[in-house]
Structures are given as C-alpha cells and as structure tokens.
Coordinates of C-alpha atoms in Angstrom, one line a residue:
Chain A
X19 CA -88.0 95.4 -229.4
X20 CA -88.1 96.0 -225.9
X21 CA -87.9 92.1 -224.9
X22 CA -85.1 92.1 -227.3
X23 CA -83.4 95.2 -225.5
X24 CA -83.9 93.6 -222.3
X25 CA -82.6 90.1 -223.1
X26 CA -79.2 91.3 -224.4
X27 CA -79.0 93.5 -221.5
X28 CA -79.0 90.7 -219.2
X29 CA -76.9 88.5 -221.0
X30 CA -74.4 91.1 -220.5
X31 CA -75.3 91.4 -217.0
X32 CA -74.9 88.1 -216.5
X33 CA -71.3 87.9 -218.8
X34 CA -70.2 90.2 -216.0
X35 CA -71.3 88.7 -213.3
X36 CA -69.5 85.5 -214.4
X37 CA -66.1 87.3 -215.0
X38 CA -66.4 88.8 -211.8
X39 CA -66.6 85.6 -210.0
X40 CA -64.0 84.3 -212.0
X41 CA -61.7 87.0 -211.0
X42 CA -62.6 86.2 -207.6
X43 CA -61.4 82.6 -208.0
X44 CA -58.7 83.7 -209.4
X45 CA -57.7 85.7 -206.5
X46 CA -58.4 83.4 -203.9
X47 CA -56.1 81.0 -205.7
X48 CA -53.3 84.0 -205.2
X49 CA -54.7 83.7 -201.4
X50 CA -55.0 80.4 -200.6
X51 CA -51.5 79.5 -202.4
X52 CA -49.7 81.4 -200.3
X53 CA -51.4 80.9 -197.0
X54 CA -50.5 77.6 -194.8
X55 CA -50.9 74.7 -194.8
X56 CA -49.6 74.0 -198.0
X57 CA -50.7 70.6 -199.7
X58 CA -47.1 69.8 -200.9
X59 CA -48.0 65.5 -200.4
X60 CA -52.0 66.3 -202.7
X61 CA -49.6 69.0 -205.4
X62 CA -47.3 65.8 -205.9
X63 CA -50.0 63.5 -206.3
X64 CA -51.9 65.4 -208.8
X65 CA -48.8 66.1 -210.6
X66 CA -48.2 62.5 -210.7
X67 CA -51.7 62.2 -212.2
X68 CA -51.8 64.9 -214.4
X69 CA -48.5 62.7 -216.1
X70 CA -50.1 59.9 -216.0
X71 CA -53.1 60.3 -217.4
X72 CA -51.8 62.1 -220.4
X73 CA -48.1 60.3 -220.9
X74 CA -49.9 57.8 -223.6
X75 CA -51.4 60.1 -225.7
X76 CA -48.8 62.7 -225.9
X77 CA -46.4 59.9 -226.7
X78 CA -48.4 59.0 -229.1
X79 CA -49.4 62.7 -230.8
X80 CA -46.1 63.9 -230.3
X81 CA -44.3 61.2 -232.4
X82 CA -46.7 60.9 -235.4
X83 CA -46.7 65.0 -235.3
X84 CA -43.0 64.5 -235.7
X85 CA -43.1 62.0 -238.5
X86 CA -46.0 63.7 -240.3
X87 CA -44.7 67.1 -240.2
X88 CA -41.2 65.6 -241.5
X89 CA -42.6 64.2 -244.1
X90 CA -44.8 67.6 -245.2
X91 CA -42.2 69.9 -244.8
X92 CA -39.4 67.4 -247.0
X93 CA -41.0 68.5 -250.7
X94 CA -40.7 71.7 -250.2
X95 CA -37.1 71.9 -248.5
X96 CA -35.9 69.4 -251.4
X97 CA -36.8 72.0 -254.2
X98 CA -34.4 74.3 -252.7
X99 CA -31.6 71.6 -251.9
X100 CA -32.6 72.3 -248.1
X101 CA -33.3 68.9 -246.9
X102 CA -30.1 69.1 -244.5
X103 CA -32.5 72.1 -242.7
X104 CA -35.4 69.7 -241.3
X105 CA -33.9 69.5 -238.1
X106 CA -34.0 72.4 -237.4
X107 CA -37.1 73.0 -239.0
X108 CA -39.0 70.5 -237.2
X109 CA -37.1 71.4 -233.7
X110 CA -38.4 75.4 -234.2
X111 CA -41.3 75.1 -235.0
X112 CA -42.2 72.1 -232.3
X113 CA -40.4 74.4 -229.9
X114 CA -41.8 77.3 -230.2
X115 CA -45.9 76.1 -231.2
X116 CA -46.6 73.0 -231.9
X117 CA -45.6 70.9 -228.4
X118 CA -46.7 73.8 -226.0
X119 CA -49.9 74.3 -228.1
X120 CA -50.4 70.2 -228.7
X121 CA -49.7 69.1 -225.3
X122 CA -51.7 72.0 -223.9
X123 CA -54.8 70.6 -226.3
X124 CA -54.5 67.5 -224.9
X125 CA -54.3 68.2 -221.4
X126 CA -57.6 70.1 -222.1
X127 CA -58.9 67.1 -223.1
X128 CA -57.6 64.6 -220.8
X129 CA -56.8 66.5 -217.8
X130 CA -59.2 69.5 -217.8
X131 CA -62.3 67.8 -218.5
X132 CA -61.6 64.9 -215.4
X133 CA -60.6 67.8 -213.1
X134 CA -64.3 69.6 -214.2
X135 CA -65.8 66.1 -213.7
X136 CA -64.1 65.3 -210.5
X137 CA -65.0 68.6 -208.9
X138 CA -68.7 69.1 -210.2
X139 CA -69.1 65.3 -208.8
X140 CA -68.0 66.1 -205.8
X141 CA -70.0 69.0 -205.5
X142 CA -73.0 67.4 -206.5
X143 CA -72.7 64.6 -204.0
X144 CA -71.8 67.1 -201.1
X145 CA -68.1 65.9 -200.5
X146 CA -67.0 69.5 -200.9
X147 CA -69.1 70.4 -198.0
X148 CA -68.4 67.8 -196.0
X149 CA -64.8 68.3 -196.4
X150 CA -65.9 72.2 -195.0
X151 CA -67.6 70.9 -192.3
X152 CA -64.8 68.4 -191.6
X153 CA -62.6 71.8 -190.8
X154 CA -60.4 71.2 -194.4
X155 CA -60.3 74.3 -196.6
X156 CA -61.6 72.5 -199.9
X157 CA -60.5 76.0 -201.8
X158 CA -56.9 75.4 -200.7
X159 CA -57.1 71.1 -201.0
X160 CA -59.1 70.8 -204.8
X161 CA -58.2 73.8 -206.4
X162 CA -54.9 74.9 -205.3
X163 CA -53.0 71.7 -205.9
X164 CA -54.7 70.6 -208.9
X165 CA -53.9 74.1 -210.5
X166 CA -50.4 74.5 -209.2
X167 CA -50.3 70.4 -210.6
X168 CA -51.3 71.2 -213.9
X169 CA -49.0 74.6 -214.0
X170 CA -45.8 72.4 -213.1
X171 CA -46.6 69.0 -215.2
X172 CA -47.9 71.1 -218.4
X173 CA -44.9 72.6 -219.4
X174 CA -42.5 69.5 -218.4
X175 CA -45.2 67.6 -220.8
X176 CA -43.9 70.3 -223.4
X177 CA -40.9 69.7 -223.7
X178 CA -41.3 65.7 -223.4
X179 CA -43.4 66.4 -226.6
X180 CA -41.0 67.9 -228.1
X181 CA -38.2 65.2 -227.6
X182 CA -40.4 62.8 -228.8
X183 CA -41.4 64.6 -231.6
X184 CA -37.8 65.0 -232.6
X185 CA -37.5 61.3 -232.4
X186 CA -40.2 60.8 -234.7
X187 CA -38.6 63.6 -237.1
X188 CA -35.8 61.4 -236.8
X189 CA -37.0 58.3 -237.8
X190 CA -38.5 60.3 -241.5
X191 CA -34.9 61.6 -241.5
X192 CA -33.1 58.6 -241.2
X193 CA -35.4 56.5 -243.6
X194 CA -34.4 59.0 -246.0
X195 CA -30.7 60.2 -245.7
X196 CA -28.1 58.6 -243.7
X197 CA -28.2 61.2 -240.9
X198 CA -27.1 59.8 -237.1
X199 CA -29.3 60.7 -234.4
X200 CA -26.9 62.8 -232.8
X201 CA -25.6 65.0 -235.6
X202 CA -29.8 65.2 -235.6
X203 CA -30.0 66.5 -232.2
X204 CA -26.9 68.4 -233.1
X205 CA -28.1 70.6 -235.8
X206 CA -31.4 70.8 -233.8
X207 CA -29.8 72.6 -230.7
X208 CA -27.7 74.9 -233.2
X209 CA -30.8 76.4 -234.4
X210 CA -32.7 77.1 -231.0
X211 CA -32.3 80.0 -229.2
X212 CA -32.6 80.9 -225.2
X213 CA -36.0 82.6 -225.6
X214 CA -37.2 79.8 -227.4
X215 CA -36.9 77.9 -224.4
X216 CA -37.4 80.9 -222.1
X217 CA -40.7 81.8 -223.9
X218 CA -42.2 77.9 -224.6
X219 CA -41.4 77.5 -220.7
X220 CA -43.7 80.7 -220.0
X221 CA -46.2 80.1 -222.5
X222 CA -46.4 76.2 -220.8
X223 CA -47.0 77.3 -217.3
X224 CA -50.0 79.6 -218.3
X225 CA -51.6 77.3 -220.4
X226 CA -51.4 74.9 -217.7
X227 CA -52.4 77.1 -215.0
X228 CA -55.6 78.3 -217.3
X229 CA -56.6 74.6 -218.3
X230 CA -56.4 73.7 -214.2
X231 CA -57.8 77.1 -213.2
X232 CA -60.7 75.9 -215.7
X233 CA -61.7 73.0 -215.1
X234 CA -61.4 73.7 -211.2
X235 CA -63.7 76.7 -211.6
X236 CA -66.3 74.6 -213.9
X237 CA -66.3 71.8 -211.4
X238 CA -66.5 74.2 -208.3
X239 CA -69.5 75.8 -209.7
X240 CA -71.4 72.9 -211.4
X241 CA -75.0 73.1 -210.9
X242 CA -76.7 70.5 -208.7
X243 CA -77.3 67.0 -210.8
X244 CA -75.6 64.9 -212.9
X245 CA -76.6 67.3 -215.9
X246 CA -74.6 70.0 -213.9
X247 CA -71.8 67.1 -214.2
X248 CA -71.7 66.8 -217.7
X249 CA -71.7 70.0 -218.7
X250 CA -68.6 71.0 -216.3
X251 CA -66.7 68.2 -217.9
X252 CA -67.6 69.7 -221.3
X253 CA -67.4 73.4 -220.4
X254 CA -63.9 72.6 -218.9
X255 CA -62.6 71.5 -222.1
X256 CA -64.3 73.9 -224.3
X257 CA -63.2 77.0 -222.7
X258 CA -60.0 75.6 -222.0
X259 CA -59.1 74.8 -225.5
X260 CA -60.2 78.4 -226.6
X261 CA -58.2 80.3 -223.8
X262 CA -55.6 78.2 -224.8
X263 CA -55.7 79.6 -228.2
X264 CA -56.4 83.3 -227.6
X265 CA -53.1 83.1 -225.3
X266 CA -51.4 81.5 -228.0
X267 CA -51.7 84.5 -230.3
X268 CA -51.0 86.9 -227.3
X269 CA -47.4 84.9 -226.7
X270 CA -46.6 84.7 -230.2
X271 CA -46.8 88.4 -230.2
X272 CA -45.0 89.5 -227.4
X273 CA -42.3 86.7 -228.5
X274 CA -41.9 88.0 -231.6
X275 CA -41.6 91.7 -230.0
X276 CA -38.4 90.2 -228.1
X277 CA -37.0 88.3 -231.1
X278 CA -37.1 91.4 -233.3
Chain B
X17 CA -97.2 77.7 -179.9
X18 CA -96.9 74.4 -177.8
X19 CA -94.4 75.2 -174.8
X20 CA -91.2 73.3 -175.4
X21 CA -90.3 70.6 -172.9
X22 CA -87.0 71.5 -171.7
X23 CA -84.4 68.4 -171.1
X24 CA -84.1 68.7 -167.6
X25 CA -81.5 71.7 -166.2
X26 CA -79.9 71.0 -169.3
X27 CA -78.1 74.4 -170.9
X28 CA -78.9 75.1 -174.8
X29 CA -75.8 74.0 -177.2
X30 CA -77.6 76.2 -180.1
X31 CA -79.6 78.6 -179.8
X32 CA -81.4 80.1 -183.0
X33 CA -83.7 83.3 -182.8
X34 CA -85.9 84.4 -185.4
X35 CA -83.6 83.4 -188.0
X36 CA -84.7 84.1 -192.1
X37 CA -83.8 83.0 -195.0
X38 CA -84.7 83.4 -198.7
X39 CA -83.7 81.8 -202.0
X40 CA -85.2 84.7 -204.5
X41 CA -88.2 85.3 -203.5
X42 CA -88.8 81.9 -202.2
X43 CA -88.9 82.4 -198.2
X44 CA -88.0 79.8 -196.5
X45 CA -87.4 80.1 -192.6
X46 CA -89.6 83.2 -191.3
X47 CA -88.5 83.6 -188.5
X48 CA -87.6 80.6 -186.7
X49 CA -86.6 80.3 -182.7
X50 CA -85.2 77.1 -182.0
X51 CA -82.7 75.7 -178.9
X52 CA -80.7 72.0 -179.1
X53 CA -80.3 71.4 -175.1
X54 CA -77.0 69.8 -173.9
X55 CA -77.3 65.9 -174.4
X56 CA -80.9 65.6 -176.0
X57 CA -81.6 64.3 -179.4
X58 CA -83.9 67.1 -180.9
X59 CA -86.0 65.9 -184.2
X60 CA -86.7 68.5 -186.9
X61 CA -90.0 67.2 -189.2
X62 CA -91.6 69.5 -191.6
X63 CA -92.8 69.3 -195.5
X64 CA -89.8 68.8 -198.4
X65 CA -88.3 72.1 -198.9
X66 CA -89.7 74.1 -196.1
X67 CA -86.2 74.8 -195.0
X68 CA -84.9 71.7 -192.4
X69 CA -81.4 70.9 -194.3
X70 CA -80.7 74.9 -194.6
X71 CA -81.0 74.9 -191.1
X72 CA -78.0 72.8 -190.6
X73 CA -75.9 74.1 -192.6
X74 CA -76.7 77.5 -191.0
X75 CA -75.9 75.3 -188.1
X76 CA -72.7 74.1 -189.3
X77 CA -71.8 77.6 -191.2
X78 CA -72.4 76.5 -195.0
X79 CA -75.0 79.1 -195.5
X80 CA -75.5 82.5 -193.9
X81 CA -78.8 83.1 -192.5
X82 CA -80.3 86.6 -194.0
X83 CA -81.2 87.8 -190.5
X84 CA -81.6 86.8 -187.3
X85 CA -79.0 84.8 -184.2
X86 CA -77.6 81.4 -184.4
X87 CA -75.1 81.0 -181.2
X88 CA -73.6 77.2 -181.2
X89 CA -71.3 76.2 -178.4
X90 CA -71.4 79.9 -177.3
X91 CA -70.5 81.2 -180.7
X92 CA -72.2 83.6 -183.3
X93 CA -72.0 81.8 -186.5
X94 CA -72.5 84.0 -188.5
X95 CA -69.6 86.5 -187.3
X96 CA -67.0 84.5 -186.6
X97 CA -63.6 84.8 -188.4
X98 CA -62.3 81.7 -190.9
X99 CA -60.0 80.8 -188.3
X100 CA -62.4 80.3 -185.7
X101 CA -65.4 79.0 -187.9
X102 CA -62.8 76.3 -188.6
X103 CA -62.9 75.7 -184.6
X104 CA -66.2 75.1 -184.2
X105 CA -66.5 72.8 -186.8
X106 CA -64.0 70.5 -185.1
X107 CA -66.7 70.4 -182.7
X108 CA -69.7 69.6 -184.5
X109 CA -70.5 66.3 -186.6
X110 CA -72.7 66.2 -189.9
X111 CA -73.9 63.2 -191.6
X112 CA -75.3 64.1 -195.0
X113 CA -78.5 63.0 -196.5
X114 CA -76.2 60.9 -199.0
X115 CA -73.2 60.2 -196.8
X116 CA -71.1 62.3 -198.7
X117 CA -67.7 59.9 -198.6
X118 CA -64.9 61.0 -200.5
X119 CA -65.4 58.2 -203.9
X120 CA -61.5 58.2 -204.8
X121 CA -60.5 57.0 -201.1
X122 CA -61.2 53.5 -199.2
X123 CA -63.0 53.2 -195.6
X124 CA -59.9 53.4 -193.9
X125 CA -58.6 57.0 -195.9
X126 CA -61.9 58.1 -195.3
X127 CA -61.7 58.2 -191.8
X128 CA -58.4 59.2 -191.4
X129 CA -58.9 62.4 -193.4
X130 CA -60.7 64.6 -190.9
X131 CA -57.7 63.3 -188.5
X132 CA -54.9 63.4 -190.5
X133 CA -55.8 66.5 -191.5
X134 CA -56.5 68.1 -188.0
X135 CA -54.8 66.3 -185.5
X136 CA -51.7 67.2 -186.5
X137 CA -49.9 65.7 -183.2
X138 CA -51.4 61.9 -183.8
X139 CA -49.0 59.2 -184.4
X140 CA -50.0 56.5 -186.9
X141 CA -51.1 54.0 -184.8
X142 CA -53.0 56.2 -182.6
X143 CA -54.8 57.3 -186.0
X144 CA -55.3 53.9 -187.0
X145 CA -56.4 52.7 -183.5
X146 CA -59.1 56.1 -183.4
X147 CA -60.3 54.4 -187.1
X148 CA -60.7 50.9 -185.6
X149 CA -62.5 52.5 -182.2
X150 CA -65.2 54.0 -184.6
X151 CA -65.5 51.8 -187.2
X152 CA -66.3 49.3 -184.1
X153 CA -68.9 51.4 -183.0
X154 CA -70.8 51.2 -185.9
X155 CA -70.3 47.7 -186.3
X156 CA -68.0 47.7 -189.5
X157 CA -64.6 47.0 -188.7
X158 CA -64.7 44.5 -191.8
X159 CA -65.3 47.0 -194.3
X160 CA -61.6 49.2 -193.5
X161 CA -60.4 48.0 -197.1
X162 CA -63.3 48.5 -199.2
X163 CA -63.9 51.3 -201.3
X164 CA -67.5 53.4 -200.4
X165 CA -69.3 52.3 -204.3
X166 CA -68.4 48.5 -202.8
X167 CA -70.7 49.5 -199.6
X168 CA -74.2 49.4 -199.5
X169 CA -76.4 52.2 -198.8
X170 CA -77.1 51.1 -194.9
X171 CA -73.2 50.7 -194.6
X172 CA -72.5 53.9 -196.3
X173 CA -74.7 56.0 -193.9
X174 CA -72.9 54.5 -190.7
X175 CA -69.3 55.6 -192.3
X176 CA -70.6 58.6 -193.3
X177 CA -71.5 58.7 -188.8
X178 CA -68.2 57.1 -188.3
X179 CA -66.3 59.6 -190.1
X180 CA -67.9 62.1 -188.3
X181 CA -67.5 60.7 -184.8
X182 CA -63.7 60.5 -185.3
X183 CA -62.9 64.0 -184.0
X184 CA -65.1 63.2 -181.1
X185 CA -67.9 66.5 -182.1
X186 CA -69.7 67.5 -179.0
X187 CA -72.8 67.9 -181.3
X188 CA -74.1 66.1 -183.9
X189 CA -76.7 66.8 -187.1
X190 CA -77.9 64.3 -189.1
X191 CA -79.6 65.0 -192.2
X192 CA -82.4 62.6 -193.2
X193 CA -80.3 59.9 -191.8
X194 CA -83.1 57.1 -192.9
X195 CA -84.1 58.2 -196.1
X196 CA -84.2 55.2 -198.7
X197 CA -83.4 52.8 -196.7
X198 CA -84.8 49.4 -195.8
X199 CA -87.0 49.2 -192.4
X200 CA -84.5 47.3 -191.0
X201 CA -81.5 49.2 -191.8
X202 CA -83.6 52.3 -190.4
X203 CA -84.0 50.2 -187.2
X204 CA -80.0 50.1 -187.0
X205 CA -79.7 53.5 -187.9
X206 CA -81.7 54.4 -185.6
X207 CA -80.5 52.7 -182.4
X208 CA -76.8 54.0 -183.7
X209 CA -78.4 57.6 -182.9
X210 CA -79.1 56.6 -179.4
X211 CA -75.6 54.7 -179.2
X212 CA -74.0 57.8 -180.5
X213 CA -75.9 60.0 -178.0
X214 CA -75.1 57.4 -175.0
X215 CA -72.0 56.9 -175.4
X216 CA -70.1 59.9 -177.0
X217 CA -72.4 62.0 -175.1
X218 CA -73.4 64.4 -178.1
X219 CA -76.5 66.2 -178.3
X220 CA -78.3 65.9 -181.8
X221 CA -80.5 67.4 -184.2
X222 CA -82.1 64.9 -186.7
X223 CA -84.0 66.3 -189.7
X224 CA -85.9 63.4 -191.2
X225 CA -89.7 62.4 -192.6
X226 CA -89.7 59.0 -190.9
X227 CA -92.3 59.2 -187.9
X228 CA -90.7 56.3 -186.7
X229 CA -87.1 57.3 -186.8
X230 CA -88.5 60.2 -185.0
X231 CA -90.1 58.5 -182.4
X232 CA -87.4 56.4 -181.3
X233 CA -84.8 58.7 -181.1
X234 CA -86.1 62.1 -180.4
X235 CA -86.2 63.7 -176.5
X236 CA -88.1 66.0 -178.3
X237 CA -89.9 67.1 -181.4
X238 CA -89.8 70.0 -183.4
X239 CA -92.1 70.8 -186.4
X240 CA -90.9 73.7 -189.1
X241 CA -94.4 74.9 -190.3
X242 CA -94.7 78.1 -192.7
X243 CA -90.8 78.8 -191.8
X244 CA -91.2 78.4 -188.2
X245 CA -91.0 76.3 -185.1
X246 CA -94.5 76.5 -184.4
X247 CA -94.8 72.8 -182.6
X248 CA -92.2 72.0 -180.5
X249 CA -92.3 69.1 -177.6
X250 CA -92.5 65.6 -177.0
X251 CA -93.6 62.9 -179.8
X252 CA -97.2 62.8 -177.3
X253 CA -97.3 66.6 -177.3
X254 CA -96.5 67.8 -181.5
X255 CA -98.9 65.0 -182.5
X256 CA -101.8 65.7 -180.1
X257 CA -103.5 68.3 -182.2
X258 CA -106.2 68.1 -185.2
X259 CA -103.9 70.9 -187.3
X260 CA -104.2 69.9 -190.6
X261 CA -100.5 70.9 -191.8
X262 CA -99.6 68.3 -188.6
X263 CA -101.8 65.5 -188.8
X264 CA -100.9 64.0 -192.5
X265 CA -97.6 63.4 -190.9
X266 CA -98.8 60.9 -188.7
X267 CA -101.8 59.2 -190.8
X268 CA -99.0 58.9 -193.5
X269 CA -96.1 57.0 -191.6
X270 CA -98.2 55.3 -188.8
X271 CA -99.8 52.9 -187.1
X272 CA -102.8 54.1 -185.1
X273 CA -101.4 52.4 -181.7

C-alpha cells in the first residue's frame, strides 16, 4: 500500500514538475520573441518549410474531404428538397471545423513530428551547444522561429484547405446538378459570417503555435540517444494531436457563446 | 600533489579553484584546482566519466559548477550576465567529441554561421575570404561545397576546429579530439593542435584518453583522479610514479620507450 501511495505521489510530482518547465518554455518564448535580434530571414524559411512540407497532403485531404463529405451529406439534404443548401453546408462546416481541425492534424503529423526530430537530433549530437558556445541564442534561433513559423503558415494552410475543399465539393455538385462554380462560391460566401472567419483565424494561430511550441519543447528536451530521438518525434505528434483537440472543444465553446 | 610546471612567466587564462560538481548523488569533481597558462597546450587525462567534458563546459558556461571559482579571461563564469557570457564565448573555441556540425548546412554555411551571426560589420567577401583562410589551415579548402554526412570522420573533426577558429578564440578546448579515429588521422589531428597553438596563438585544454595525443601536444599534463587534479606536470613528471590509478594509463596506450 505504501509503495502504491508513494508511486502515485511521485508521478504527480513529477506531472508538475513537467508543467512547470513547460510553462517556463512557454515564457521564455514570450521573452526571447520580443527581445533582439529577431530571426526574420530563419521565421521566413521555416514558414517556407512548414508549406512545403505539408502543401501535398493537405491538397490532397482537403479535396477528397470535400468530395466525400458532399457526397454523405447529399441523401440527407435530398429528402428535404435541400440539395441547393450543400454549399453552404460544406463551406460551414469546413469553415468553422473541419479545415482548422484537418490541417492542424496534419501539421501534427508532418510538421510537429520533424520539428521534435530535428531538435532532439540536434540535441543529441551537441549542435545546440555548440551553437551556445558559438555566442547564438539557440532558444531565440530553433524555437522561436519555428513556433512563430508554424503559428503564421497553420492558419494560411486553413484556409487553403478550405478552398480546396470547396473545389472538391464542387466537383460532387457539378457531377450532379448543373450548378457553375461561381454561383457555388456564391451561395458559399452568403452563408459565412465574420466570426466564422474571425474565430477559424484564432483557433488556426493557436493550434499552430501549440503543435510548434510542442514539438520544439519535445525536441529541446529529448533525452540523450537516438531512443531520446524517436520518442520526441512521437511525443511531438501525440501530444500535439490531443491539445489540438481539447482546444478544439474549448473554441467551439466560446464561439458558440459569441454566436448566440 | 606533484608541483605544476608553470609555462614560463606566462599569466593563467583560467583559473579553476576547488570547483564541485554532482549529478544526484554521483560526485564528480571534488574539488578541483586547475590553471590553463597563456599560450600552453594543457592535457586533461583521467578514467571515462570522472568529470573531464563537464569541465569544459563549466569552462565554456554550459553547466554551472555547484561550488567553487572558475575565472576565464578575467571573468567569473559563473556570475556573469547573458550579455556578457555571450562575450566570452566569442573568445573561446570548443571542438566537440563528435564535431557537432550543423547536418542541414554545407562546409561553407557551416563556417559562416558563427560569423554571420556575430560579426555583424563583415562584408561578403571578407566572410568568404575568413572561410577560405581557415578552411586552408586545416587543409580542406576542397570540401567548401560538401555537406558534413559526405565528410569523413577525420575531415569532420578538422571543420568542427575550423569552425571554431573563425572568430579567432584566444583559447581553445578540445574535447577528445582523437577518439575513433585512425592512427594516422590522429597524427593530423594532432599536429593541427600544435599548428592551431603556433599560429593563432591560443592556449588549449585537450581532454582525451590517447597517451600519444597527449604526448605530442601537451606543455603539460594534468590527471583528474577521485575529482581532482591530483597529478599535474610534464608528460616525464605525471607518468613517473608507481600509483596504480596512474600507471594503467600508460601500460595501456604505450610503448615502453
């Protein structure tokens, strides 16, 4: 009983030790941001990877999400006569969950888990330190512009996953019903609102900020070996993935507390 | 305690007094005394884990010593503010045990980082001629393009030097600058050390196993036994003794003369 007492005890002890030093990371990104010199020429480069590296598959997802979805959601409309209503159907919903939440898993994926890997790598074959004993802030060069990369690129991804989405949407439509694309796009925009945009933008930046924040602070503190390695890339995207969906629920509430 | 054999009217560039440090409960320097003199090469031996590499980076401000005075270049290390921790470092070289160079960059990037980054005033071509001076002195000017997992072991170890010779350190520590390589590479290395000492004038620690490494570029000798200094002189003078912690050292990597 007692071992039993003791070993939960510490596992708490150490669940608090952890969140401490993650709100210390956190902060020092707050410092380090805002303290010169800024990396604007490394922020551009990871944005340009972050892009890169997940333009395919979000093409991809986002367009067969748009088709599939179409196609799900026409049975049901028909019944009611409703079919003229999938545009805007589709648009909402991709809008407001499904492209902030889909690019956001992906970028876990892709993004979060290279960033874990990169860092933990780096840290494991001392190029961290020797960028420290180099006189270069590693703090302010790895995690600050990969985090402020992933917090612009995520939510521009968003709303690239949504256009193509629609585009896929469109192509179910049009196999269907003679609808042109831009009394499509038309009845889409009718049906949006400002805080749809306002709150998918929002929503965006923080998931993107959490899956860079993530796999920075997963990489940063890997353990020493190639095990330590691994287990950043795969922390990186398992925590990401989660946060990303325990702030989903969080936004969807205080969205709806605006909308109503 | 052997008396050290001071580099001629030379003034101490570090100077490191009963310094301790412990991981846990695992003690690893116990009070350790130690000075680098101005322009000498001074060789740290002792047993794996017995505290040589945290040393270094006590050195070089990577780790805080628990207790205890490391001054380098006239600084405490320990208290000095970001800013001027920064400072130093632009004055002092390390070449890790694994090189260290930056995978997702070639040579050429690799060498210009530290400059680009803190020689703000630099043109481009006086970068790129600084990158050429010290890729000459190691001897691989032909390698400017390649990327570090093209280079071989030997080659990576003399960037790793090159890179760190670039902003022109006053002192340099090398961590087990010979380790896994080839006899004759370690021959190269090793006279690098002395070229590095001759002609950029640094003074040097080296923390390595090799005897011979030791021997060829070390002034002097010191041997980190139970977390201290306790041998410290000439090759002659740390070997001279029947100590049994000492003498495997030498049975092991030598050549009875």
């Amino acid at each position: 009983m007692k071992k039993i007492v003791t070993r939960i005890s510490q596992r708490f002890t150490n669940m608090f030790l952890e969140l401490y030093r993650v709100h210390l990371f956190i902060l020092k990104f707050f410092k380090e941001a805002f303290t010169a010199p800024f990396e604007g020429r490394e922020v551009l480069r990871q944005c340009y990877q972050v892009g890169y590296r997940s333009l395919a598959l979000i093409s991809l997802t986002g367009f067969i999400t748009g088709i599939v979805f179409t196609k799900q959601s026409r049975p049901s409309l028909a019944e009611f006569g409703a079919t003229s209503w999938l545009p805007s159907l589709v648009g909402i919903a991709m809008l407001r969950t499904l492209a902030p939440l889909l690019t956001a898993l992906i970028s876990a994926g892709k993004v979060g888990s290279s960033i874990g890997a990169e860092l933990g790598s780096m840290k494991v074959t001392e190029q961290i330190d020797a960028m420290e004993v180099s006189a270069t802030n590693p703090f302010s060069y790895l995690v600050v512009t990969r985090v402020l990369a992933t917090s612009i690129t995520i939510p521009i991804l968003t709303f690239y996953t949504a256009f193509v989405a629609l585009l896929g949407a469109f192509v179910n439509v049009s196999t269907n019903e003679s609808t042109s694309f831009s009394a499509f796009v038309q009845s889409f925009l009718e049906s949006i609102t400002f805080l749809d945009i306002t709150a998918s933008t929002i929503k965006a930046i923080v998931f993107g900020f959490t899956i860079g924040m993530v796999g920075c602070y997963q990489g940063f503190h890997s353990s020493k070996g190639t095990e330590g390695v691994g287990k950043a890339a795969n922390s990186a995207v398992v925590v990401g993935m989660f946060l990303v969906f325990i702030e989903e629920v969080i936004a969807t509430q205080i969205t709806f507390l605006f909308r109503t | 305690m052997l008396q050290k054999s001071k580099t001629e009217n030379s003034k101490a560039v570090i100077t490191i007094r009963d310094v301790n440090k412990s991981f846990g409960d695992y003690h690893v320097l116990r009070g350790a005394d130690l000075d680098l003199y101005e322009g000498e090469n001074l060789v740290v031996l002792g047993r794996s884990g017995t505290g040589k590499s945290v040393l270094i980076k006590i050195i070089s401000g990577l780790l805080k010593q628990d207790s205890g005075m490391v001054n380098v270049l006239g600084k405490d290390v320990a208290n000095l503010s970001p800013k001027e921790l920064l400072e130093l470092r632009l004055r002092i070289g390390f070449s890790f045990q694994n090189s260290a160079l930056y995978d997702s960059m070639t040579v050429r990037e690799n060498l210009e980082f530290p400059l680009v980054r803190n020689r703000k005033n630099l043109g481009k071509a006086e970068i790129a001629q600084a990158v050429e001076t010290v890729l000459d002195a190691v001897g691989l000017s032909q390698t400017i393009n390649q990327m570090p997992s093209e280079l071989s072991g030997g080659q990576r170890k003399r960037i790793g030097i090159a890179r760190t010779l670039i902003l022109r350190p006053e002192i340099m520590l090398y961590d087990e600058p010979t380790a896994g390589l080839d006899p004759i590479t370690c021959i190269e290395i090793n006279n690098l050390i002395n070229e590095v000492q001759e002609r950029f004038k640094t003074s040097s620690i080296i923390i390595t196993h090799d005897l011979t490494c030791a021997k060829a570029v070390g002034n002097r000798i010191a041997m980190l036994l139970d977390g201290q200094f306790q041998r410290v002189g000439t090759f002659d003078e740390v070997f001279d003794t029947a100590d049994e912690r000492v003498t495997p050292f030498y049975d092991y990597n030598f050549i009875q003369e």
